[in-house]
Amino acid sequence: MEFDLSWLLLGLPLAFVLGWLASRFDLRQLRLENRQAPKAYFKGLNFLLNEQQDKAIDAFIEAVQKDPDTSELHFALGNLFRRRGEYERAVRVHEHLLSRGDLSVDDRHRAQHALALDFLKAGLLDRAEAALQKLEGSRFEEQSRLALLSIYERSRDWPHAAAIAKKLEASAQGTFSGRMAHYLCEEAATLQAAGQPAEAQQRLEQAIAIAPQSPRPRFDLAHLFNKTGRPQEAFDTLLTIAQAAPNAMPLAAKMLANTGQQVNRQAEALSVLEASYQQFPSLDVLEAIVSMAGDTPAEIKSARLRYAQHLDHEKSLVAAARWIAGETLQHEEFHPQVQRALDHATKPLTRYRCAACGFEAKQHFWQCPGCQAWDSYPARRVEEL
């Protein structure tokens, strides 16, 4: 059987035409898909800019379905889920990214960091800690350390918090000596509650060495000395606060006055309080001075007059109420009602307020219960701010 060359001549052009048509169809389909994916992406971006997160999520899901290999869309979708509080869906997105073999090292670290944030926002601290520890040596190292510091503080794991704080300080991320002093004070409080005052004193002395300008270690050490029957050492420790942290004297004033009277060093205590009041007029310091007045009517009246004199340089309703409480009014029969009204009005003014979040409390906190910030409570009352 002879091969007919005419079929070959007819078949080659036909194959070329069919191949050209097939390529055109593939290109047209590819262009269509490429148009649809960016359209869904930009639609989602538009919804996001207009704060329509539900519609933005739907658009991004559509874009991901059409192009499942696009990592940026996955990151955007996962972050949106986290912002909406849908942590389980955010975790699934970021775990899917980490399971991909074609992901670059930098994107893998990025997905790991996003996954850690998902766990952190969901309150799964142990899983967040494990995820963050895998980021050592990556470009997210410093961010992961800050997050780990927050985790250890929330879980009151002070030794681990101190270790992270040292790393952050070594990498020039700021000064963490004040925080490390607080960690030692927290450890000291735990040891003191467990009946180990010697170990607690050791921690507090370490805290003073780390942060000499921090008032809390000295304040806590004075409390420890008082509780263990060493008032002389407590008084000497309180005196150092006036030198190391004069702004904190309002917090120590009452204890200084009481301890000074207990160890018969009233004159020394009064001298320190007067000097503090002259430098930073404070109602707490003034009340400590008034409490050290003698027992005679003349001494008591002279001391109470200090409240009225305080009004010369401080517009204090609290001081006015304190002064009126010891005065005889023209219509004395109405004094109790007037005094109750004044005390009620001044009660909010005697609170402490966090400078970071505005959380108010009756007592002074070294760490805000609201925003967890350290040293955010000034030593002065709301009225004096």
XYZ file of C-alpha atoms in Angstrom, residues 110-379:
270
model
C 4.254 35.780 58.068
C 1.597 33.073 58.231
C 3.085 31.754 61.472
C 2.896 35.239 63.008
C -0.700 35.670 61.817
C -1.611 32.279 63.298
C -0.072 33.281 66.633
C -2.161 36.462 66.639
C -5.275 34.368 65.965
C -4.550 32.224 69.013
C -3.685 35.278 71.108
C -6.924 37.075 70.242
C -8.895 33.900 70.920
C -7.342 33.650 74.386
C -5.517 30.378 73.618
C -2.324 31.532 75.325
C -0.505 28.191 75.323
C -0.993 27.719 71.567
C -0.100 31.362 70.925
C 3.094 30.934 72.951
C 4.092 27.835 70.969
C 3.425 29.625 67.663
C 5.374 32.738 68.680
C 8.402 30.760 69.839
C 8.818 29.446 66.283
C 9.490 32.997 65.041
C 12.920 33.360 66.686
C 15.391 34.518 64.063
C 12.716 35.770 61.657
C 11.812 39.349 60.791
C 8.881 38.977 63.204
C 11.186 38.191 66.108
C 10.752 41.497 67.972
C 6.977 41.531 67.482
C 6.756 37.945 68.708
C 8.815 38.789 71.794
C 6.515 41.669 72.675
C 3.524 39.354 72.293
C 5.234 36.715 74.430
C 5.913 39.362 77.078
C 2.206 40.173 77.140
C 1.330 36.472 77.466
C 3.735 35.904 80.355
C 2.461 39.008 82.148
C -1.169 37.918 81.737
C -0.355 34.445 83.043
C 1.832 35.935 85.823
C 4.844 33.924 84.707
C 7.336 36.492 85.986
C 10.628 34.573 85.409
C 9.803 34.014 81.724
C 8.600 37.619 81.406
C 11.916 38.836 82.822
C 13.866 36.670 80.372
C 11.952 38.131 77.402
C 12.359 41.673 78.768
C 16.137 41.164 78.926
C 16.187 40.028 75.291
C 14.152 43.048 74.210
C 16.416 45.418 76.085
C 19.502 43.747 74.594
C 18.088 44.262 71.093
C 17.647 48.023 71.732
C 13.849 47.861 71.934
C 13.754 50.241 74.898
C 14.417 50.199 78.629
C 12.694 47.412 80.524
C 14.381 47.846 83.911
C 11.196 49.275 85.448
C 9.160 46.289 84.274
C 11.756 43.818 85.516
C 11.647 45.532 88.918
C 7.869 45.036 88.960
C 8.323 41.350 88.111
C 10.658 40.946 91.096
C 8.145 42.751 93.318
C 5.408 40.375 92.177
C 7.647 37.407 92.977
C 8.386 38.949 96.372
C 4.662 39.294 97.122
C 4.148 35.603 96.313
C 7.083 34.591 98.514
C 5.868 36.775 101.378
C 2.393 35.235 101.173
C 4.047 31.797 101.290
C 5.842 32.712 104.542
C 9.293 33.292 103.038
C 10.159 36.891 104.036
C 13.915 36.449 103.618
C 13.555 35.392 99.988
C 11.013 38.186 99.420
C 13.473 40.755 100.819
C 16.156 39.428 98.472
C 13.899 39.935 95.439
C 13.021 43.481 96.524
C 16.672 44.407 97.016
C 17.390 43.060 93.518
C 14.548 45.234 92.189
C 16.007 48.340 93.845
C 19.386 47.580 92.267
C 17.820 47.119 88.812
C 15.615 50.241 88.954
C 16.884 52.675 91.639
C 14.355 55.370 90.599
C 11.346 53.064 90.886
C 9.363 53.702 94.100
C 7.567 50.358 94.293
C 10.473 48.140 95.483
C 11.269 50.555 98.339
C 7.588 50.906 99.177
C 7.086 47.115 99.262
C 10.289 46.638 101.241
C 9.071 49.110 103.884
C 5.802 47.145 104.105
C 7.797 43.929 104.526
C 9.909 45.432 107.329
C 6.774 46.650 109.117
C 5.111 43.245 108.882
C 8.205 41.459 110.188
C 8.566 43.782 113.191
C 11.407 45.998 111.930
C 9.920 49.524 111.977
C 13.299 51.276 112.135
C 14.371 49.666 108.854
C 10.952 50.443 107.388
C 11.340 54.116 108.317
C 14.849 54.316 106.835
C 13.576 52.711 103.614
C 10.708 55.205 103.357
C 13.147 58.093 103.746
C 15.007 56.917 100.635
C 11.824 57.335 98.555
C 12.003 61.093 99.119
C 15.439 61.095 97.467
C 15.001 58.434 94.777
C 11.390 59.124 93.720
C 10.106 62.419 95.193
C 7.006 62.363 92.966
C 5.868 59.193 94.744
C 5.893 60.716 98.233
C 2.065 61.085 98.341
C 1.875 57.271 98.317
C 4.371 56.897 101.168
C 3.342 59.929 103.261
C 0.830 58.206 105.546
C 3.127 55.244 106.247
C 6.062 57.575 106.849
C 4.072 59.581 109.415
C 2.807 56.467 111.219
C 6.189 54.726 111.258
C 7.950 57.932 112.378
C 5.647 58.189 115.385
C 6.129 54.490 116.115
C 9.938 54.779 116.289
C 9.934 58.227 117.940
C 11.371 60.011 114.878
C 8.448 62.381 114.383
C 10.631 65.442 113.819
C 12.570 63.732 111.037
C 9.395 62.471 109.392
C 7.730 65.874 109.654
C 10.768 67.578 108.125
C 10.718 65.231 105.123
C 6.963 65.660 104.659
C 7.181 69.462 104.859
C 9.972 69.507 102.282
C 7.953 67.224 99.992
C 4.865 69.419 100.368
C 6.832 72.564 99.534
C 8.185 70.913 96.390
C 4.988 69.136 95.264
C 1.885 70.321 97.189
C -0.220 67.217 97.631
C -3.313 66.533 99.703
C -1.994 63.126 100.814
C 1.215 64.698 102.111
C -0.797 67.476 103.768
C -3.046 64.964 105.530
C 0.023 63.118 106.808
C 1.372 66.401 108.200
C -1.976 67.189 109.861
C -2.092 63.691 111.390
C 1.197 64.386 113.186
C -0.196 67.403 115.067
C -0.177 67.417 118.865
C -3.143 66.638 121.104
C -3.819 70.123 122.421
C -6.759 72.084 120.930
C -4.391 74.837 119.764
C -2.158 72.347 117.917
C -5.135 70.594 116.336
C -6.644 73.904 115.218
C -3.315 75.092 113.802
C -2.891 71.837 111.886
C -6.415 71.953 110.471
C -5.807 75.509 109.331
C -3.369 74.018 106.840
C -6.333 72.787 104.773
C -7.560 76.383 104.329
C -4.029 77.541 103.517
C -3.797 74.767 100.923
C -6.572 76.518 98.994
C -4.252 79.480 98.349
C -2.344 77.516 95.698
C -4.659 74.540 94.985
C -8.371 74.805 94.122
C -9.240 71.732 96.116
C -12.814 70.870 97.031
C -11.446 67.961 99.083
C -9.299 70.302 101.198
C -12.273 72.622 101.659
C -14.419 69.710 102.863
C -11.683 68.578 105.274
C -11.408 72.091 106.725
C -15.170 72.594 107.098
C -15.436 69.239 108.914
C -13.574 70.689 111.899
C -15.158 74.134 111.918
C -18.194 75.432 113.767
C -20.697 76.970 111.363
C -23.132 79.782 112.081
C -26.012 77.342 111.575
C -24.339 74.343 113.144
C -27.578 72.363 113.138
C -27.188 71.980 109.340
C -23.529 70.984 109.491
C -24.074 67.178 109.273
C -26.207 67.482 106.125
C -23.752 69.881 104.506
C -20.833 67.652 105.431
C -22.492 64.553 103.981
C -23.144 66.383 100.716
C -19.538 67.581 100.524
C -18.126 64.140 101.287
C -20.362 62.622 98.600
C -19.252 65.234 96.053
C -15.556 64.784 96.826
C -15.549 60.978 96.724
C -14.898 60.724 92.940
C -12.143 63.345 93.270
C -10.112 61.147 95.623
C -9.745 58.308 93.104
C -6.686 57.476 91.025
C -6.910 57.527 87.212
C -4.870 55.554 84.696
C -3.077 57.922 82.318
C -3.203 55.306 79.541
C -6.871 54.273 79.468
C -8.621 56.468 82.037
C -9.632 53.581 84.319
C -10.394 54.988 87.784
C -9.935 53.187 91.095
C -10.157 53.933 94.794
C -6.650 52.598 95.363
C -3.375 53.114 93.557
C -2.245 50.314 91.213
C 1.239 49.693 89.861
C -0.341 47.895 86.886
C -3.654 49.114 85.511
C -6.405 46.477 85.869
C -8.015 47.861 82.705
C -5.263 48.147 80.085
C -2.483 46.247 81.916
C -0.053 49.189 81.532
C 2.701 49.503 84.123
C 3.237 52.715 86.131
C 0.320 54.405 84.381
C -1.284 55.612 87.624
C 0.117 58.939 88.850
C 0.699 59.236 92.585
